[in-house]
Structures are given as structure tokens and as C-alpha cells.
XYZ file of C-alpha atoms in Angstrom:
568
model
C 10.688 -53.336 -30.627
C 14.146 -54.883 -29.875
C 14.755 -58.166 -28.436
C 14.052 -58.483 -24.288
C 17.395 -58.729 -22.985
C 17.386 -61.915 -20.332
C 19.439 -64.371 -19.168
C 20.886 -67.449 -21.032
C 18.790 -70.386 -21.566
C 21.315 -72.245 -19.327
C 20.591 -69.931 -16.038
C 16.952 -70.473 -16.060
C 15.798 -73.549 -13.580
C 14.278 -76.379 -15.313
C 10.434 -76.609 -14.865
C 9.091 -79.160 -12.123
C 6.862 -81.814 -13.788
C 3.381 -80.267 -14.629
C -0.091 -81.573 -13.578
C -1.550 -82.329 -16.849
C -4.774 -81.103 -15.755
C -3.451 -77.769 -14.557
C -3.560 -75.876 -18.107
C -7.056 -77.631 -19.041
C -8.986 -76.659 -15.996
C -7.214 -72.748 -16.471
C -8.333 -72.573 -19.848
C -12.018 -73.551 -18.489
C -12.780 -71.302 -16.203
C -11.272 -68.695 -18.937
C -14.415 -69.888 -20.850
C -16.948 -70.161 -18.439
C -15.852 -66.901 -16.400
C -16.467 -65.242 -20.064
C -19.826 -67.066 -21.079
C -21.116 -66.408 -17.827
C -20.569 -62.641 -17.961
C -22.438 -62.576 -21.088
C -25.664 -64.122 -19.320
C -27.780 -62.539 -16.536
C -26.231 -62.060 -13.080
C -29.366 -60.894 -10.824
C -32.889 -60.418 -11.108
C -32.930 -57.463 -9.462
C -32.463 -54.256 -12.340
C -31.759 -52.260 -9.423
C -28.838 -53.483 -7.997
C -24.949 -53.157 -8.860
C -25.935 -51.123 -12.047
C -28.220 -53.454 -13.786
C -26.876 -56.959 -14.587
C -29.579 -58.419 -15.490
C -29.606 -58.365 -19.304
C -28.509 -61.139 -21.254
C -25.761 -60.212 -24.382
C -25.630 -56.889 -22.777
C -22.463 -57.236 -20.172
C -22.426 -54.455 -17.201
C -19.616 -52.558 -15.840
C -18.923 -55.285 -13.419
C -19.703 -58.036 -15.740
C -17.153 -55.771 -18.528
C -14.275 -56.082 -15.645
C -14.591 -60.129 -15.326
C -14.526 -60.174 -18.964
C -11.009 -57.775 -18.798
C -9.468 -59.976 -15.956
C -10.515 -63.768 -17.463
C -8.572 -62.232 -20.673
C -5.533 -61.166 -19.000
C -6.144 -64.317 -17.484
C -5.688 -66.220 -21.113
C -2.729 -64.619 -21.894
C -1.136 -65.813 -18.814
C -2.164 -69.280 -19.999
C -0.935 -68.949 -23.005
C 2.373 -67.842 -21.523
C 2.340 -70.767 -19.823
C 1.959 -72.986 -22.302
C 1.056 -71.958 -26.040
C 1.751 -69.743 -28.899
C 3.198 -66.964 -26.289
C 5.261 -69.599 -24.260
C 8.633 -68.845 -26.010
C 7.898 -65.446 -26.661
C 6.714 -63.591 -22.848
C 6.649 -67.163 -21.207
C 11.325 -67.246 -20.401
C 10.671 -63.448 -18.720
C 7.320 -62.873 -17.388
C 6.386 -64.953 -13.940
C 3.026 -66.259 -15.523
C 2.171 -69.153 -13.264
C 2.373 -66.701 -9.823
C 0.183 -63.987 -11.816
C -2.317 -66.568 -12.020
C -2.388 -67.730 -9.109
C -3.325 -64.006 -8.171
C -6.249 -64.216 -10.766
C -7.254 -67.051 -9.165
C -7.572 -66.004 -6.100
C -8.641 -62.457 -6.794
C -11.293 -63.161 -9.188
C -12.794 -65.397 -6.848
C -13.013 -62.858 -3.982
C -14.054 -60.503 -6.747
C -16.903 -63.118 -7.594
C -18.210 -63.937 -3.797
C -18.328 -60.653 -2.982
C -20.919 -59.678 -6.117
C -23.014 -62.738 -4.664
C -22.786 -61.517 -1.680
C -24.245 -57.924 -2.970
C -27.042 -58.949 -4.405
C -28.134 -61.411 -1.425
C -27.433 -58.314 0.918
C -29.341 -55.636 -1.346
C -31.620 -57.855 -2.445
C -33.953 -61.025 -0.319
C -31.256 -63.277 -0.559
C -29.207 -65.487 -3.050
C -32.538 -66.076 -4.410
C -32.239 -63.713 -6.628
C -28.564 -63.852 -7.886
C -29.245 -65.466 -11.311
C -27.481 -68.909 -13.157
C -24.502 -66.648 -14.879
C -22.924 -65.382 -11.711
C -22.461 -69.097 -10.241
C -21.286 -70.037 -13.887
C -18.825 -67.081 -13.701
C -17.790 -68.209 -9.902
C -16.854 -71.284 -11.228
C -15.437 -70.428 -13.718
C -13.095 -68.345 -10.901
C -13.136 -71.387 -9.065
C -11.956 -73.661 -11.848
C -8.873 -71.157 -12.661
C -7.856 -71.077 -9.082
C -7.466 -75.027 -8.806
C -5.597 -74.783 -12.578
C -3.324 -72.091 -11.364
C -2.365 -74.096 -8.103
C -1.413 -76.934 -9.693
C 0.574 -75.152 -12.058
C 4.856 -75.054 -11.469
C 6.347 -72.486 -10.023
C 9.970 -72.298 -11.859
C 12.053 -69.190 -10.687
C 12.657 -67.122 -14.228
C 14.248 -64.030 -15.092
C 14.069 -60.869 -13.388
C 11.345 -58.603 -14.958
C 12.889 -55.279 -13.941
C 15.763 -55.797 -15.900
C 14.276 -56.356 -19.549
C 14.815 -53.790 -21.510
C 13.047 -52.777 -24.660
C 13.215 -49.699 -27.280
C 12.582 -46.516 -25.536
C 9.233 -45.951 -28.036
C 7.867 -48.689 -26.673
C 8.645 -47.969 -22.550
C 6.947 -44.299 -23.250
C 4.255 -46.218 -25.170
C 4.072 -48.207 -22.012
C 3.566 -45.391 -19.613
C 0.960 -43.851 -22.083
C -1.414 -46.740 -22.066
C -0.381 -47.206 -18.095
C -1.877 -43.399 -17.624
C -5.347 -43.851 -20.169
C -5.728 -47.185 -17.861
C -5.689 -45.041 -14.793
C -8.044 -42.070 -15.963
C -10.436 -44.379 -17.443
C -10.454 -46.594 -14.429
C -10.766 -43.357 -11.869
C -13.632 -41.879 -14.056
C -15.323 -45.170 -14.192
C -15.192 -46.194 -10.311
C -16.203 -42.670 -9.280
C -18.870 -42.425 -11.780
C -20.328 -45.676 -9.651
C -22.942 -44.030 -7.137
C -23.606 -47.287 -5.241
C -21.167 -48.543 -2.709
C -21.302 -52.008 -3.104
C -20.461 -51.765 -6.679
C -17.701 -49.039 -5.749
C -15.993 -51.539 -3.535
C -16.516 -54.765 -6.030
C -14.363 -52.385 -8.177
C -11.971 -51.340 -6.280
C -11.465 -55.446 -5.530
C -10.578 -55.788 -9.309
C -8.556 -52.860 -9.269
C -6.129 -54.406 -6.065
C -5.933 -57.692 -8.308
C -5.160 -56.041 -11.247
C -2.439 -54.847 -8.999
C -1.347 -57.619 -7.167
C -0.955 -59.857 -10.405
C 1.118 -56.919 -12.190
C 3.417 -57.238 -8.773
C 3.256 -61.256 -9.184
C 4.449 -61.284 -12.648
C 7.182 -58.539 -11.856
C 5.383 -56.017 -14.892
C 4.831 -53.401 -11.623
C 9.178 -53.987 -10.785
C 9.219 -53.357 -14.638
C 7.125 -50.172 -14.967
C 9.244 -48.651 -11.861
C 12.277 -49.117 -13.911
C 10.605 -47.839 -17.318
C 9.330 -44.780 -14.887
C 12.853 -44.357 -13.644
C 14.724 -43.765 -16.941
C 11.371 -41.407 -18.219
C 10.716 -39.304 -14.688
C 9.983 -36.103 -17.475
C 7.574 -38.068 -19.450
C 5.777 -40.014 -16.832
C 5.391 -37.142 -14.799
C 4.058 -34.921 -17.891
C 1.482 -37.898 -18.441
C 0.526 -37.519 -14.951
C -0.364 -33.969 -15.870
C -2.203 -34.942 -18.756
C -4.013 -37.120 -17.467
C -5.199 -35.136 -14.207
C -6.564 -32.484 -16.859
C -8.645 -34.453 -19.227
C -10.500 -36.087 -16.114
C -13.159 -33.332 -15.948
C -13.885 -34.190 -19.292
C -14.803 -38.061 -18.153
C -17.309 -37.062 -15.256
C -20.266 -35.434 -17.778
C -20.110 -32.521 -16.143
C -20.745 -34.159 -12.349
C -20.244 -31.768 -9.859
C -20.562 -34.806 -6.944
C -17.455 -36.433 -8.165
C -15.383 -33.148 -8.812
C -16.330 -31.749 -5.638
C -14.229 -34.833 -4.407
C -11.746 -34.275 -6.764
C -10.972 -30.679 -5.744
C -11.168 -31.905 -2.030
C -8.450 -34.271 -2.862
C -6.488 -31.889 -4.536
C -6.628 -29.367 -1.536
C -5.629 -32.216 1.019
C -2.932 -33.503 -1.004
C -0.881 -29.922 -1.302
C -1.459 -29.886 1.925
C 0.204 -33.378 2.551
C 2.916 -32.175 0.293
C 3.715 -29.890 2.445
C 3.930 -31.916 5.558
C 6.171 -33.964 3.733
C 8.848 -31.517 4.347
C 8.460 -30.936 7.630
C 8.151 -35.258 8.719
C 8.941 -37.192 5.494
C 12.776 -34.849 4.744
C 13.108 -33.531 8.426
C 11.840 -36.306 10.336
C 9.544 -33.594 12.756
C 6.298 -35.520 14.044
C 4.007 -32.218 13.553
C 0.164 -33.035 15.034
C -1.079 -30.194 14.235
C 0.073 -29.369 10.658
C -4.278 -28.677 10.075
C -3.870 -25.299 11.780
C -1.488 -23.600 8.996
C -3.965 -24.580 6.081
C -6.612 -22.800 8.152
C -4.584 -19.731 8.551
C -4.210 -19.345 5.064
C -7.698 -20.234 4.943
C -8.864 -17.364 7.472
C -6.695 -14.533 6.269
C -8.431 -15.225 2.250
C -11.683 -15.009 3.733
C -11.309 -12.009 6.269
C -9.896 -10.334 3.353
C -12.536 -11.520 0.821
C -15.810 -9.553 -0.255
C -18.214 -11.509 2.069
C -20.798 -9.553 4.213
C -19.467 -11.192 7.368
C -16.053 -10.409 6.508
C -14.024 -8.039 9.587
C -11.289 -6.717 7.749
C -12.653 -3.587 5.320
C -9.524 -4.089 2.667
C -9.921 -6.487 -0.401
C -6.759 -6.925 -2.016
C -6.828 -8.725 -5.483
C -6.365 -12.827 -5.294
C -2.697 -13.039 -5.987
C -2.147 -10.748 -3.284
C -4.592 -12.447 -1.101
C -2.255 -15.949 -2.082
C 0.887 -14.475 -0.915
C -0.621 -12.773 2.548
C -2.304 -16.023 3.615
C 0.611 -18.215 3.041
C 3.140 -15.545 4.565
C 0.642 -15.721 7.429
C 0.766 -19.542 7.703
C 4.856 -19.170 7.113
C 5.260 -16.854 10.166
C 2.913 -19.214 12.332
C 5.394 -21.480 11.554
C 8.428 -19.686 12.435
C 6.590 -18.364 16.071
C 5.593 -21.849 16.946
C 8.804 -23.461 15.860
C 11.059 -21.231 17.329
C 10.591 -22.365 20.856
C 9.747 -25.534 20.296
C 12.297 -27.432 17.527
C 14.802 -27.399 20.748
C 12.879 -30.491 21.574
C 12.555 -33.569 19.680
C 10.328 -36.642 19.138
C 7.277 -37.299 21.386
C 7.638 -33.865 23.075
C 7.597 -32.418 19.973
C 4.883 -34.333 18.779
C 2.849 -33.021 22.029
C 3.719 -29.276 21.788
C 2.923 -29.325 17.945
C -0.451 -31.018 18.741
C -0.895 -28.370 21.521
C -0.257 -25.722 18.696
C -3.298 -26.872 16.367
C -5.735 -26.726 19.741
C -4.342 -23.537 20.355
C -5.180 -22.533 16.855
C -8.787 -23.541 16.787
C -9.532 -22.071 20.325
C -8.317 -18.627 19.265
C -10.051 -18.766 15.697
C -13.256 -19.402 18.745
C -12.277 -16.387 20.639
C -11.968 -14.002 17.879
C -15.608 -13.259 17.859
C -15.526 -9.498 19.810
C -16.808 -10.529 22.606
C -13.737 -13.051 24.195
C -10.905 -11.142 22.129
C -10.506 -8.506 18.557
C -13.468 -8.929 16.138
C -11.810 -10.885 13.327
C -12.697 -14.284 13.041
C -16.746 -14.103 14.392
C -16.006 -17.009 16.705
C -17.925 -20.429 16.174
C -20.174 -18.413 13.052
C -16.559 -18.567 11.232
C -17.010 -16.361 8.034
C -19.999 -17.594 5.269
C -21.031 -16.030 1.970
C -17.358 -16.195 0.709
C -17.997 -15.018 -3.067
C -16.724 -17.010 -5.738
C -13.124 -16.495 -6.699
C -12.407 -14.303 -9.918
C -9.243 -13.713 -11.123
C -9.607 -10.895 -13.998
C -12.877 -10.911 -15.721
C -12.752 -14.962 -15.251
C -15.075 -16.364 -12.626
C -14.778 -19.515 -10.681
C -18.483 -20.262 -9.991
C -19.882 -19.696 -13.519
C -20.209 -23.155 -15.992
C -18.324 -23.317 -18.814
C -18.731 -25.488 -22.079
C -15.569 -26.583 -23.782
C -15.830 -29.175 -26.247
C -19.319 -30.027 -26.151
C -18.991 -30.657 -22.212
C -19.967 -29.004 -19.308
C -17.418 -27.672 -16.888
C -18.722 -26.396 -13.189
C -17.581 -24.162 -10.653
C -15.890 -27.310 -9.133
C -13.814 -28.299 -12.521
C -12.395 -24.726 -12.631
C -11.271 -24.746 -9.082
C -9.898 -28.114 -9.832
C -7.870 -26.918 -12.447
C -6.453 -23.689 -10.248
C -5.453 -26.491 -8.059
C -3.966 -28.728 -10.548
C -1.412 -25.799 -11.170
C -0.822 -25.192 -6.950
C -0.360 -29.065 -7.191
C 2.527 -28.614 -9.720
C 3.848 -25.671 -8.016
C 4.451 -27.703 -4.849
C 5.368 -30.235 -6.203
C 8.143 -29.038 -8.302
C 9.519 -26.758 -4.992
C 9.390 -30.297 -2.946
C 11.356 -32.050 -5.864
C 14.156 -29.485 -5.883
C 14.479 -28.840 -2.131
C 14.785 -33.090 -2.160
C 17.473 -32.717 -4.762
C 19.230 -29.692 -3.222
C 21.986 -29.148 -0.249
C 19.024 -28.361 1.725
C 17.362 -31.279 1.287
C 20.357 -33.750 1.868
C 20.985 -31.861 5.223
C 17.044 -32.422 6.558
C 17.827 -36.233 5.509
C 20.724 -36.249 7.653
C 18.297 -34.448 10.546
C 16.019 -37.397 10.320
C 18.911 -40.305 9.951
C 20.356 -39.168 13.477
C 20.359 -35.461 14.448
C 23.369 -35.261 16.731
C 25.447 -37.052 13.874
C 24.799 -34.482 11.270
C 25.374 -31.438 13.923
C 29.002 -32.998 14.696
C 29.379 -32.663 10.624
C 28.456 -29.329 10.684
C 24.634 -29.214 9.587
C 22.997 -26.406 11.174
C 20.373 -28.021 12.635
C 17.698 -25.884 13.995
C 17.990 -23.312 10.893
C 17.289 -26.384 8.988
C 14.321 -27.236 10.979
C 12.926 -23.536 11.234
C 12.973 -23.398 7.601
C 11.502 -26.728 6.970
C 8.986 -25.444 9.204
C 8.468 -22.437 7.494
C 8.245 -23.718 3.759
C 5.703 -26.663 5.177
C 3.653 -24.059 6.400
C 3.973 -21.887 3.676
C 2.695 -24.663 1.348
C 0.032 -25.123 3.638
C -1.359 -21.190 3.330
C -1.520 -21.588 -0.448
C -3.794 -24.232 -0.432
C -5.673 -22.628 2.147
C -6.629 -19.806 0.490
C -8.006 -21.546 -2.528
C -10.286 -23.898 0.234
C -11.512 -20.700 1.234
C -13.535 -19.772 -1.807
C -13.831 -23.445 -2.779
C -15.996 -23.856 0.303
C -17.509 -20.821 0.667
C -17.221 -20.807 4.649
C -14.385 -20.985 6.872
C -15.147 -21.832 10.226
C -13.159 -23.535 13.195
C -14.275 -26.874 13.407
C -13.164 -27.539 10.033
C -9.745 -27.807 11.550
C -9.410 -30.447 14.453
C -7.099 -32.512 15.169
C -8.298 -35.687 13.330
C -7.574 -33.969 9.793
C -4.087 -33.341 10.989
C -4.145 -37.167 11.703
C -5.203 -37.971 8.512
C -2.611 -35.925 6.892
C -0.009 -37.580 8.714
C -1.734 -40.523 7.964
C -1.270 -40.119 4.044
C 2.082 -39.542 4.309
C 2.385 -42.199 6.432
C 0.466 -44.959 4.163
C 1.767 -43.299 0.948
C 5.652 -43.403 1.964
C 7.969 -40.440 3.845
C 9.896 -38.659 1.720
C 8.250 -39.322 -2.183
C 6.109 -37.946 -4.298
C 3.824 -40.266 -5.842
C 3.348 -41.969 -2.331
C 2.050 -39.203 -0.788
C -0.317 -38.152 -3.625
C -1.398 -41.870 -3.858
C -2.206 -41.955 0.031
C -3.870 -38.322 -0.305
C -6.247 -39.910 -2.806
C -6.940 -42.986 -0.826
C -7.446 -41.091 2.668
C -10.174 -38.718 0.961
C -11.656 -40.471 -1.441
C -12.586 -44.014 0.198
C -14.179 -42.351 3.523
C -16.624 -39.815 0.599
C -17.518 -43.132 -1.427
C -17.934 -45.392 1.681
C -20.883 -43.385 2.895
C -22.820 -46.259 2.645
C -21.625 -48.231 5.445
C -22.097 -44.988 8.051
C -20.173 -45.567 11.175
C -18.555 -48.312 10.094
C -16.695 -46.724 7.391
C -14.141 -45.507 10.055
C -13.348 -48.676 11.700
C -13.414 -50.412 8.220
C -10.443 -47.395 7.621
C -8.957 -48.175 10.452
C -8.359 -52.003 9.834
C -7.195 -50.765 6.684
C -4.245 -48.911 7.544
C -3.299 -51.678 10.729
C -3.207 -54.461 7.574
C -0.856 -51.695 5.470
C 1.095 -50.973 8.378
C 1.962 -54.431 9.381
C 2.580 -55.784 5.123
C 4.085 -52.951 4.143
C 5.422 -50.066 6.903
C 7.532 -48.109 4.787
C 4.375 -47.184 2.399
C 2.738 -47.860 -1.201
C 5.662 -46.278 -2.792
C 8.083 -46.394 -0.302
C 12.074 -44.678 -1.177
C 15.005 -46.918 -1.326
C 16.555 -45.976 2.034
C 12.896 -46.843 3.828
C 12.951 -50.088 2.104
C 16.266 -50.745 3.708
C 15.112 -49.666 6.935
C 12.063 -51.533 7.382
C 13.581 -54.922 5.625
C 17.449 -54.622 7.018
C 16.906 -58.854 6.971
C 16.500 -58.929 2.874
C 19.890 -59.188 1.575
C 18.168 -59.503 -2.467
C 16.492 -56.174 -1.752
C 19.741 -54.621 -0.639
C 21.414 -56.246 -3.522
C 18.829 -55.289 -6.100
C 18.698 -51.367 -4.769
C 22.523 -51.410 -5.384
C 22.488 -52.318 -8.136
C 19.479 -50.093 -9.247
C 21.939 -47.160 -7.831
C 24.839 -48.607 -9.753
C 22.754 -48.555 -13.583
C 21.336 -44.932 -12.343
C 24.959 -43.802 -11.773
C 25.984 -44.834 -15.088
């Protein structure tokens, strides 16, 4: 590996005088956070996966042992053999701070588990209060730890091996730690997990490694995105054949084409569409009229490809008949007329039913029995074994939709990257500024229209067989609010955001069943806390950034200059 690449000796600040007790204290709660995880936690086998052996860690007690390491080599950076080596360029002290505190959130919130799940504290055994304080004892060591401002993360470089090196063990992280938190069926122990996961995250932003990894990701866009890939497709492999967990992960799938393709139309074009739901029914209607279910209307049964292109044409020209009239208004009128459109939509799927209108849709019944998808002598619904391991009827459909993923996401990239795409920007910057340059602005907005919709009819016809049933209550208006709510959370106008707020927006509400009713309004303080920390999104573009933070004068600085190394 070559040498880091930071600033002189002379331009780092001196250190402020350290506690003396800050380093010992850190170093003991390393210990006991370890030698606690090692002993029993509760008496209870039942509860949060059994962690109630002794030399036998659980998953949870495995995690506390991962974090009060990383934890260590913090310390050490701090002060120790790693000091002069990661200590001038990494931000140590503020990433443990963030272990600190994050550990012992992750810690009271196992106590409080087993009290809840259990009668009481009573039976939370000696090693999780030896583990809490050892939490305890590295949050007082970290706060009285210095805070000296160091080099800038993001702009060590290092042999290219080592950055794609860096982005492979970045990926295995992330498919181990999906297959491990969805393999947990209980929803206390899902959410204890998902803890260490945001503090995992929080100390890789403290430390400046997650600035760093957006640069590494920057200069290798081919060969992060091709270990995305990779890593999508082995996860079958990690769920033992569970259909419960791939069910989700096709679901996911389906709703995040779907958000792709509202991307177009509100994160390039800036169009508020409310009822984007009704074009991924289309699609999903027209593949299961045409499909070889007994309650199918339409006596023609085309092959799937054909099927593919029919439903998403449909959902295309939906899009041109309710945009035509409509893109001559703008903002909360449009907003209202689109929302109109996906009522519209789910009434007239109702009315289809040969009674109130043409037999096609068999009103509230929808269409059931909708036979598994075969393409060729290869069918969707049958197990196969590859490997050793079991793949189901969902894995296969989750693989069909791995390749629609790709597919729209490789037309999103290059319409971003086109002429096309730099004239929707300008639509969304300031609409009657880019028609006094010349951009023809409602044959921009038809077609980004059109292509969101189209999108949307792909993905629609694959739900179709994936669910067996199409029927109209699958598309109301609060799953064209969570789409917009993905993009929303995720961040306009990028990739990764909207595939990471996808995932969030389907998965948590499936794992959350625990808490009922409450899951909602536990969503719903969710996104107000994301909203008001970070508006422009968990992987929000440069110009958003801007927007949202015009105050910041480093973040302006520090995306010039981002645009500047890119250029060269």
C-alpha cells in the first residue's frame, strides 16, 4: 500500500492537554464490554435468541464483541502502537465518542428487552450489567478525551488495489449483515441490531472513513456498482432457502423499480406525481388479464416478453393521456390532479366488473389463480437446488427482478447523463428560466412522464405473477406516498439513495410487525427526525446539499473542489 498522503506535521493543531484517566477508563470498558459478552446475559433461553450460555456468545452478544474491538483500535489510535500510523489522519477521539454513546443505547435497550419480554430486570443476568458498564466506562473515557481538528479523511489516498479491496470487504460487510438481521425472527432483537448497525454508521461518519469510502466509490463507480451486483445475487444463498425473508426481498425489489421510476418524473423533472401507484397496477392488470388464470377476461395469452412490453406500453400511454392535459399546470395543482389520477385508476379497475362498465377487470374480485410465470421450459414456482442450497419460487423471481433492477437502472443513469437529462434538471431548477433558453418544456415533461410510467409497467407485470392476484386495493394512495416517500428519504435525483430508502420503506414496516399499530407512527417519527437532520436525503447529490445548507461555506468549498479533482 503506498503512503496516506496528508498534510504536513506543521498544519495539524497541537493536541489540548489530555485527562490522564481518559485512555485508562477506554481501555476498561474495552475489557469488561468483552468479558461480559462472554458470560450469560438473561435467564430466559427464549428471548433475543438465547443468551444465556456462558463461553458461547450470541448474535447480539457477537456484535458487542465486533463494536468494543473497533472500539480498541480507536484507542490505540489514540494513543499506542497505531498512534503514528492511522492516529495524524483518522478522527479517533470523535469515533469514540460515537461508540460510547451508541454502545450504551445499544446496551439499555437489550436490558430493556429482556425486562419487557420477560418479568422484569429480574431476569437479565450479571454479564449484561458488566457489559453496560463496560459501555458506560468507554463513554466517560471517550468524553474526556481531546478533540484536536486533523486531516481531512476524504482526501487520503492509497493504491488503487487496496480502495477496490476496500469496497470488496465494504460489500461482504453488507450481505452478511442483511442476511444476518433478516434471518432474526424476533423484533426486539431485529431492532437491537439495527441500533448497532446506525452506530457502526455514525462512527464511520465521525472518523470521516464514510467521506473516505464516497471518494474511493467515486473514482471506482464500475467496480462498486458490479459489487453491488454481486452481492444482491449471492444473498439467496445466505437465507437457507427462507421463503419469509425472500418474499421481502422480491417485494423490495418490485417497489424499488418502481421508485426508480418515479425518480424521473420528481427527482430529474421536479413533477410532484401522487399517484405514480396507478401505472405499476396497469402493468400489473394487463399481465394478468392476459395470463392463463381461470378468472382471466381477455381469451389471448401472448408469451411473457410480449406480455412485458404490452403492460408497460399500457402504463406508458396512461402516462401520456393523463399528462397531456395536465403538465400545463405546475406544483400543488399538479400534485392534486395527479393524485386525482391514481383514484381515478382504482375506481375504474372497481367498475370493470360487467355489471358498472366492460367485463375486464372483475371489479373488487380483481383477477386470482395467476399461474406461475415460465419463460421457456423454466418455471418460476418450482424449487431449485444449486450448490447444495435450496432456491424457491421467491429466489427465482428475485433474480428476474435483479435483472429489471439493472435494466432501470442503467436507462435512469444514462438519461441523468444525457441532453435529456440536463434539460429536466433545468425544469426542476426554475421552469420559466430554462424555456427562455430554449428547453422545450412540456415535451420534456410528457416524456419524463412517459418513461416513469413505462418503468412502472415493467415491474408491474412481474408483481403480477409474483403475487398471484391483482386486485384494486392493492393500489391506494398510501403506496404512492410511500414511493414518494423513498425518494424523498433516500435523496431526489440518485441512485443509491433511492434504492437505500426503497429498502428502508419496505423492509422496517414487514419486520416491525411486532409492535402492530404502532409500527406506523414509530415510521412516521422516523422520517419527521430524517427530514429535519438531514432534508436533502441519506445520499443526497451535490446540488441538494447546496440547496438545503446554502449557510455552509466548507461544504460549498469541499464540493468544488470534489468537482475540480473529478474534472481533472
Amino acid at each position: 500500500m503506498s503512503e496516506v498522503k496528508t498534510q504536513p506535521a506543521d498544519s495539524v493543531v497541537a493536541r489540548p492537554a489530555e485527562n490522564r484517566a481518559a485512555w485508562p477508563l477506554g481501555l476498561a470498558g474495552v475489557v469488561l464490554l468483552i468479558v461480559g459478552s462472554f458470560l450469560s446475559w438473561s435467564y430466559d433461553r427464549k428471548i433475543l435468541g438465547d443468551l444465556s450460555i456462558v463461553g458461547n456468545p450470541g448474535g447480539l452478544q457477537r456484535l458487542t464483541i465486533i463494536g468494543a474491538v473497533l472500539s480498541l483500535i480507536l484507542l490505540l489510535a489514540v494513543k499506542g502502537p497505531l498512534t503514528t500510523k492511522i492516529g495524524p489522519w483518522l478522527d479517533s477521539a470523535l469515533g469514540l465518542r460515537a461508540f460510547g454513546i451508541g454502545l450504551t443505547l445499544y446496551m439499555v435497550l437489550i436490558l430493556v428487552a429482556i425486562g419487557t419480554e420477560s418479568d422484569g430486570l429480574i431476569n437479565v443476568d450479571p454479564g449484561a450489567y458488566i457489559s453496560l458498564a463496560g459501555a458506560i466506562l468507554l463513554l466517560v473515557g471517550s468524553r474526556l478525551l481531546p478533540l484536536p481538528q486533523l486531516n481531512d479523511l476524504s482526501k487520503a489516498r492509497v493504491a488503487g488495489w487496496a480502495e477496490i479491496l476496500a469496497i470488496a470487504v465494504t460489500m461482504a460487510a453488507i450481505l452478511f449483515g442483511a442476511a444476518y438481521a433478516l434471518g432474526l425472527t424476533d423484533a426486539w432483537s431485529f431492532i437491537i441490531c439495527l441500533a448497532f448497525f446506525a452506530t457502526v454508521v455514525v462512527v464511520m461518519f465521525r472518523t470521516g472513513t464514510l467521506s473516505w469510502f464516497g471518494h474511493v466509490a467515486q473514482r471506482h463507480k464500475k467496480v462498486l456498482t458490479l459489487a453491488a451486483f454481486v452481492v444482491a445475487f449471492f444473498f439467496p444463498f445466505t437465507q437457507n432457502g427462507s421463503d419469509a425473508n425472500m418474499s421481502i426481498a422480491t417485494q423490495v425489489l418490485i417497489f424499488a423499480a418502481t421508485a426508480m421510476g418515479l425518480n424521473i418524473v420528481v427527482g430529474l423533472a421536479g413533477l410532484l406525481d401522487l399517484g405514480y401507484i396507478a401505472f405499476l397496477g396497469s402493468g400489473a392488470y394487463v399481465a394478468a388479464m392476459l395470463s392463463e388464470s381461470a378468472f382471466a377476461t381477455i381469451n389471448w395469452h401472448p408469451p411473457f416478453p410480449i406480455v412485458v412490453l404490452l403492460g408497460a406500453c399500457t402504463a406508458a400511454t396512461l402516462g401520456l393521456i393523463i399528462g397531456s392535459p395536465t403538465l400545463r399546470v405546475s406544483g400543488d395543482y399538479l400534485a392534486i390532479v395527479t393524485l386525482g389520477f391514481g383514484e381515478i385508476f382504482r375506481l375504474t379497475m372497481f367498475n370493470l366488473d360487467g355489471t358498472n362498465g366492460p367485463l375486464l377487470t372483475n371489479g373488487p374480485n380483481g383477477i386470482p389463480g395467476i399461474p406461475e410465470l415460465q419463460i421457456g421450459g423454466f418455471n418460476f414456482g418450482d424449487p431449485h437446488t444449486i450448490a447444495g442450497i435450496e432456491l424457491g419460487r421467491f429466489s427465482n423471481y428475485y433474480f428476474l427482478l435483479l435483472l429489471l433492477i439493472g435494466f432501470v437502472i442503467l436507462v435512469f443513469s444514462r438519461l441523468n447523463d444525457s441532453r435529456i437529462g440536463r434539460g429536466w434538471v433545468a425544469i426542476r431548477e426554475d421552469e420559466k428560466a430554462a424555456e427562455a433558453m430554449g428547453v422545450n418544456v412540456f415535451g420534456l415533461k410528457i416524456l419524463a412522464f412517459a418513461i416513469g410510467a413505462f418503468l412502472a409497467g415493467l415491474a408491474g407485470t412481474i408483481k403480477a405473477h409474483q403475487d398471484v392476484a391483482v386486485s384494486p386495493d392493492q393500489y391506494i394512495f398510501l403506496e404512492s406516498a410511500f414511493l414518494l416517500a423513498a425518494i424523498v428519504l433516500g435523496g431526489m435525483g440518485t441512485i443509491a439513495g433511492v434504492l437505500l430508502g426503497a429498502t428502508i420503506l419496505k423492509l422496517l414496516p414487514e419486520k416491525l410487525r411486532f409492535f402492530s399499530e404502532y409500527r406506523l407512527l414509530m415510521f412516521g417519527l422516523l422520517l419527521v427526525l430524517m427530514m429535519r437532520f438531514r432534508p436533502e436525503g441519506l445520499v443526497a447529490s451535490r446540488r441538494r446539499q447546496l440547496e438545503f445548507h446554502e449557510e455552509d461555506e466548507e461544504l460549498a468549498v469541499a464540493i468544488e473542489s470534489e468537482l475540480v479533482e473529478e474534472a481533472r
